């Protein structure tokens, strides 16, 4: 695979109802009592789906980012969960986040929490994706090979071995791509040989009451 930047994903339809934006915004922070997954901030053997700096109120650009998991497109049978995850169930969505990097970290945590439970060939996708940071935007902090802002270091994810990961995802580096989160997520799914329809990303424009999803 080449090192050129990720291609733009196709955009979805528009929902111009204010109710759609309000409903999505009301779900932000819904995961506060979620059951543990193995990709918790700085907690290698326990922890919940991370909510680093999750905010329900949008920033100046008035955008919220939310991802949905469509597990009917996940074709691998799951085995027993690792210790500390006995009651965990795969999440079907992330919080609605004003930060695109926060949304991305939540997506990674949920995906890794499922992949480590595969009955055949369980995988640490955080480790796999970090081997190709330029395209995947996943960084293993211990390597020190890629610069990660200090703020993101405070919201890193941990795998079951205690290794810490974060992201160097930066919306300002994607030029004309106005759906860069979906672009990176789609690339990562294809890199992992998972169905690209497994995850869709919704961008909610609260100011204009517009919502659009990636295809």
mmCIF file of C-alpha atoms in Angstrom:
data_model
loop_
_atom_site.group_PDB
_atom_site.id
_atom_site.type_symbol
_atom_site.label_atom_id
_atom_site.label_comp_id
_atom_site.label_asym_id
_atom_site.label_seq_id
_atom_site.Cartn_x
_atom_site.Cartn_y
_atom_site.Cartn_z
ATOM 1 C CA UNK A 1 0.000 0.000 0.000
ATOM 2 C CA UNK A 2 1.255 3.440 -0.849
ATOM 3 C CA UNK A 3 1.939 6.322 1.477
ATOM 4 C CA UNK A 4 -0.203 8.866 -0.336
ATOM 5 C CA UNK A 5 -3.033 10.506 1.595
ATOM 6 C CA UNK A 6 -6.370 8.788 2.073
ATOM 7 C CA UNK A 7 -8.958 9.271 -0.682
ATOM 8 C CA UNK A 8 -12.219 11.053 0.078
ATOM 9 C CA UNK A 9 -15.162 8.810 0.993
ATOM 10 C CA UNK A 10 -18.487 9.274 -0.722
ATOM 11 C CA UNK A 11 -20.954 11.383 1.256
ATOM 12 C CA UNK A 12 -24.392 10.230 2.276
ATOM 13 C CA UNK A 13 -27.805 11.856 2.076
ATOM 14 C CA UNK A 14 -28.961 14.933 4.007
ATOM 15 C CA UNK A 15 -31.539 15.034 6.750
ATOM 16 C CA UNK A 16 -32.654 18.613 7.124
ATOM 17 C CA UNK A 17 -34.838 18.111 10.170
ATOM 18 C CA UNK A 18 -33.777 19.801 13.364
ATOM 19 C CA UNK A 19 -35.011 16.730 15.225
ATOM 20 C CA UNK A 20 -32.261 14.594 13.724
ATOM 21 C CA UNK A 21 -29.538 16.918 14.985
ATOM 22 C CA UNK A 22 -31.123 17.301 18.387
ATOM 23 C CA UNK A 23 -31.567 13.548 18.803
ATOM 24 C CA UNK A 24 -27.957 12.872 17.934
ATOM 25 C CA UNK A 25 -26.689 15.583 20.238
ATOM 26 C CA UNK A 26 -28.747 14.200 23.112
ATOM 27 C CA UNK A 27 -26.881 10.888 22.934
ATOM 28 C CA UNK A 28 -23.502 12.502 23.680
ATOM 29 C CA UNK A 29 -22.149 11.160 26.931
ATOM 30 C CA UNK A 30 -24.580 8.204 26.839
ATOM 31 C CA UNK A 31 -21.689 5.817 27.295
ATOM 32 C CA UNK A 32 -20.758 7.081 30.757
ATOM 33 C CA UNK A 33 -21.850 3.817 32.372
ATOM 34 C CA UNK A 34 -20.716 1.503 29.606
ATOM 35 C CA UNK A 35 -19.264 -1.910 30.357
ATOM 36 C CA UNK A 36 -15.499 -2.453 30.018
ATOM 37 C CA UNK A 37 -13.603 -2.972 26.776
ATOM 38 C CA UNK A 38 -9.873 -3.659 26.430
ATOM 39 C CA UNK A 39 -9.065 -0.293 24.885
ATOM 40 C CA UNK A 40 -9.427 1.911 27.899
ATOM 41 C CA UNK A 41 -7.441 5.084 28.557
ATOM 42 C CA UNK A 42 -4.329 4.076 30.514
ATOM 43 C CA UNK A 43 -5.870 0.888 31.951
ATOM 44 C CA UNK A 44 -4.430 -2.166 30.204
ATOM 45 C CA UNK A 45 -6.656 -4.879 31.649
ATOM 46 C CA UNK A 46 -9.977 -3.162 32.131
ATOM 47 C CA UNK A 47 -11.677 0.112 31.324
ATOM 48 C CA UNK A 48 -14.576 1.316 29.245
ATOM 49 C CA UNK A 49 -14.985 2.715 25.776
ATOM 50 C CA UNK A 50 -12.907 5.886 26.026
ATOM 51 C CA UNK A 51 -14.549 9.264 26.231
ATOM 52 C CA UNK A 52 -11.526 11.568 26.055
ATOM 53 C CA UNK A 53 -12.800 15.135 26.287
ATOM 54 C CA UNK A 54 -16.222 14.069 24.990
ATOM 55 C CA UNK A 55 -18.427 17.113 24.662
ATOM 56 C CA UNK A 56 -22.092 17.303 23.732
ATOM 57 C CA UNK A 57 -21.857 20.981 22.843
ATOM 58 C CA UNK A 58 -20.201 21.680 19.502
ATOM 59 C CA UNK A 59 -17.257 24.008 19.106
ATOM 60 C CA UNK A 60 -17.262 27.137 16.940
ATOM 61 C CA UNK A 61 -17.724 25.145 13.742
ATOM 62 C CA UNK A 62 -20.975 23.691 15.184
ATOM 63 C CA UNK A 63 -20.178 20.149 13.990
ATOM 64 C CA UNK A 64 -20.619 16.891 15.886
ATOM 65 C CA UNK A 65 -19.136 13.540 14.794
ATOM 66 C CA UNK A 66 -20.806 10.212 15.500
ATOM 67 C CA UNK A 67 -20.127 6.665 14.268
ATOM 68 C CA UNK A 68 -22.472 3.692 13.915
ATOM 69 C CA UNK A 69 -21.458 0.016 13.917
ATOM 70 C CA UNK A 70 -23.426 -2.387 11.709
ATOM 71 C CA UNK A 71 -22.426 -5.740 13.147
ATOM 72 C CA UNK A 72 -24.437 -7.653 10.540
ATOM 73 C CA UNK A 73 -21.449 -6.933 8.280
ATOM 74 C CA UNK A 74 -18.990 -8.477 10.749
ATOM 75 C CA UNK A 75 -18.470 -12.075 9.653
ATOM 76 C CA UNK A 76 -16.280 -13.429 12.466
ATOM 77 C CA UNK A 77 -17.580 -15.520 15.340
ATOM 78 C CA UNK A 78 -16.733 -14.176 18.778
ATOM 79 C CA UNK A 79 -15.390 -16.312 21.609
ATOM 80 C CA UNK A 80 -15.486 -15.723 25.333
ATOM 81 C CA UNK A 81 -14.467 -12.191 26.351
ATOM 82 C CA UNK A 82 -11.084 -11.637 28.036
ATOM 83 C CA UNK A 83 -10.913 -11.337 31.861
ATOM 84 C CA UNK A 84 -12.623 -8.194 33.067
ATOM 85 C CA UNK A 85 -14.906 -8.027 30.014
ATOM 86 C CA UNK A 86 -17.422 -10.751 30.886
ATOM 87 C CA UNK A 87 -20.430 -8.418 30.626
ATOM 88 C CA UNK A 88 -19.215 -6.384 27.684
ATOM 89 C CA UNK A 89 -21.335 -6.206 24.552
ATOM 90 C CA UNK A 90 -20.266 -4.670 21.238
ATOM 91 C CA UNK A 91 -21.421 -1.071 21.121
ATOM 92 C CA UNK A 92 -23.600 -0.014 18.210
ATOM 93 C CA UNK A 93 -22.588 3.652 18.200
ATOM 94 C CA UNK A 94 -20.217 6.201 19.657
ATOM 95 C CA UNK A 95 -21.077 9.402 21.462
ATOM 96 C CA UNK A 96 -21.688 12.496 19.363
ATOM 97 C CA UNK A 97 -18.381 14.343 19.742
ATOM 98 C CA UNK A 98 -17.387 17.898 18.986
ATOM 99 C CA UNK A 99 -13.821 16.601 18.504
ATOM 100 C CA UNK A 100 -13.117 14.462 15.442
ATOM 101 C CA UNK A 101 -10.140 12.878 17.202
ATOM 102 C CA UNK A 102 -12.310 11.908 20.180
ATOM 103 C CA UNK A 103 -14.765 10.209 17.834
ATOM 104 C CA UNK A 104 -11.889 8.395 16.114
ATOM 105 C CA UNK A 105 -10.499 7.106 19.421
ATOM 106 C CA UNK A 106 -13.928 5.796 20.406
ATOM 107 C CA UNK A 107 -14.219 3.968 17.081
ATOM 108 C CA UNK A 108 -10.812 2.349 17.600
ATOM 109 C CA UNK A 109 -11.677 1.276 21.139
ATOM 110 C CA UNK A 110 -14.930 -0.399 20.111
ATOM 111 C CA UNK A 111 -13.377 -2.120 17.104
ATOM 112 C CA UNK A 112 -10.403 -3.423 19.074
ATOM 113 C CA UNK A 113 -12.689 -4.641 21.849
ATOM 114 C CA UNK A 114 -14.455 -6.896 19.356
ATOM 115 C CA UNK A 115 -11.410 -8.044 17.391
ATOM 116 C CA UNK A 116 -9.627 -9.362 20.501
ATOM 117 C CA UNK A 117 -12.651 -11.631 21.049
ATOM 118 C CA UNK A 118 -12.511 -13.357 17.677
ATOM 119 C CA UNK A 119 -12.769 -17.121 18.156
ATOM 120 C CA UNK A 120 -10.281 -17.668 15.345
ATOM 121 C CA UNK A 121 -7.174 -15.499 15.104
ATOM 122 C CA UNK A 122 -8.024 -12.746 17.624
ATOM 123 C CA UNK A 123 -6.238 -9.513 16.761
ATOM 124 C CA UNK A 124 -4.894 -6.417 18.446
ATOM 125 C CA UNK A 125 -5.937 -3.953 15.760
ATOM 126 C CA UNK A 126 -4.363 -1.038 17.607
ATOM 127 C CA UNK A 127 -0.968 -2.664 17.171
ATOM 128 C CA UNK A 128 -1.643 -3.616 13.550
ATOM 129 C CA UNK A 129 -2.834 -0.169 12.551
ATOM 130 C CA UNK A 130 0.037 1.560 14.364
ATOM 131 C CA UNK A 131 2.502 -0.174 12.028
ATOM 132 C CA UNK A 132 1.216 2.026 9.184
ATOM 133 C CA UNK A 133 0.628 5.336 10.937
ATOM 134 C CA UNK A 134 0.931 7.489 7.830
ATOM 135 C CA UNK A 135 -2.285 6.053 6.410
ATOM 136 C CA UNK A 136 -4.122 4.739 9.480
ATOM 137 C CA UNK A 137 -3.452 7.711 11.808
ATOM 138 C CA UNK A 138 -2.910 5.344 14.764
ATOM 139 C CA UNK A 139 0.276 5.954 16.773
ATOM 140 C CA UNK A 140 1.893 3.710 19.374
ATOM 141 C CA UNK A 141 3.227 6.241 21.866
ATOM 142 C CA UNK A 142 6.188 4.179 23.057
ATOM 143 C CA UNK A 143 7.849 4.220 19.630
ATOM 144 C CA UNK A 144 8.259 7.997 19.567
ATOM 145 C CA UNK A 145 8.384 7.969 15.767
ATOM 146 C CA UNK A 146 5.425 10.311 15.210
ATOM 147 C CA UNK A 147 4.537 13.559 16.903
ATOM 148 C CA UNK A 148 1.352 13.485 18.969
ATOM 149 C CA UNK A 149 0.053 16.638 20.725
ATOM 150 C CA UNK A 150 0.274 16.482 24.513
ATOM 151 C CA UNK A 151 -3.498 16.836 24.804
ATOM 152 C CA UNK A 152 -4.012 13.604 22.862
ATOM 153 C CA UNK A 153 -1.380 11.797 24.910
ATOM 154 C CA UNK A 154 -3.582 12.366 27.941
ATOM 155 C CA UNK A 155 -6.416 10.517 26.192
ATOM 156 C CA UNK A 156 -4.533 7.509 24.872
ATOM 157 C CA UNK A 157 -5.926 3.985 24.549
ATOM 158 C CA UNK A 158 -4.345 0.920 26.157
ATOM 159 C CA UNK A 159 -4.300 -2.615 24.768
ATOM 160 C CA UNK A 160 -4.306 -5.741 26.939
ATOM 161 C CA UNK A 161 -0.503 -5.709 27.054
ATOM 162 C CA UNK A 162 -0.393 -2.188 28.457
ATOM 163 C CA UNK A 163 0.841 -0.509 25.267
ATOM 164 C CA UNK A 164 -0.528 2.999 24.747
ATOM 165 C CA UNK A 165 -1.882 4.399 21.484
ATOM 166 C CA UNK A 166 -3.249 7.698 20.276
ATOM 167 C CA UNK A 167 -3.768 9.421 16.927
ATOM 168 C CA UNK A 168 -2.216 12.122 14.790
ATOM 169 C CA UNK A 169 -5.452 12.591 12.865
ATOM 170 C CA UNK A 170 -5.611 16.239 11.868
ATOM 171 C CA UNK A 171 -8.489 17.585 9.829
ATOM 172 C CA UNK A 172 -6.322 20.429 8.517
ATOM 173 C CA UNK A 173 -4.176 17.967 6.548
ATOM 174 C CA UNK A 174 -6.962 16.664 4.321
ATOM 175 C CA UNK A 175 -7.341 19.574 1.933
ATOM 176 C CA UNK A 176 -10.696 19.457 0.182
ATOM 177 C CA UNK A 177 -11.851 16.272 1.926
ATOM 178 C CA UNK A 178 -14.812 17.390 4.039
ATOM 179 C CA UNK A 179 -15.416 13.859 5.352
ATOM 180 C CA UNK A 180 -11.873 12.935 6.392
ATOM 181 C CA UNK A 181 -12.927 10.881 9.426
ATOM 182 C CA UNK A 182 -14.951 8.559 7.205
ATOM 183 C CA UNK A 183 -12.038 8.406 4.755
ATOM 184 C CA UNK A 184 -9.614 7.191 7.414
ATOM 185 C CA UNK A 185 -12.121 4.764 8.944
ATOM 186 C CA UNK A 186 -12.845 3.234 5.544
ATOM 187 C CA UNK A 187 -9.135 2.826 4.807
ATOM 188 C CA UNK A 188 -8.559 1.173 8.189
ATOM 189 C CA UNK A 189 -11.405 -1.293 7.679
ATOM 190 C CA UNK A 190 -10.083 -2.252 4.264
ATOM 191 C CA UNK A 191 -6.547 -2.537 5.653
ATOM 192 C CA UNK A 192 -7.893 -4.980 8.277
ATOM 193 C CA UNK A 193 -9.843 -6.906 5.599
ATOM 194 C CA UNK A 194 -13.133 -5.966 7.249
ATOM 195 C CA UNK A 195 -16.265 -4.912 5.391
ATOM 196 C CA UNK A 196 -16.221 -1.133 4.731
ATOM 197 C CA UNK A 197 -19.949 -1.080 5.501
ATOM 198 C CA UNK A 198 -19.253 -2.086 9.106
ATOM 199 C CA UNK A 199 -18.947 1.561 10.217
ATOM 200 C CA UNK A 200 -20.685 4.682 8.995
ATOM 201 C CA UNK A 201 -19.829 8.191 10.145
ATOM 202 C CA UNK A 202 -22.407 10.922 10.694
ATOM 203 C CA UNK A 203 -21.555 14.626 10.663
ATOM 204 C CA UNK A 204 -24.171 16.760 12.395
ATOM 205 C CA UNK A 205 -24.306 20.451 11.575
ATOM 206 C CA UNK A 206 -26.161 21.734 14.608
ATOM 207 C CA UNK A 207 -26.301 25.353 13.462
ATOM 208 C CA UNK A 208 -28.039 24.518 10.175
ATOM 209 C CA UNK A 209 -29.930 21.429 11.428
ATOM 210 C CA UNK A 210 -28.287 19.207 8.807
ATOM 211 C CA UNK A 211 -27.058 15.659 9.220
ATOM 212 C CA UNK A 212 -25.168 13.562 6.669
ATOM 213 C CA UNK A 213 -23.754 10.043 6.807
ATOM 214 C CA UNK A 214 -20.944 8.399 4.912
ATOM 215 C CA UNK A 215 -21.980 5.610 2.576
#
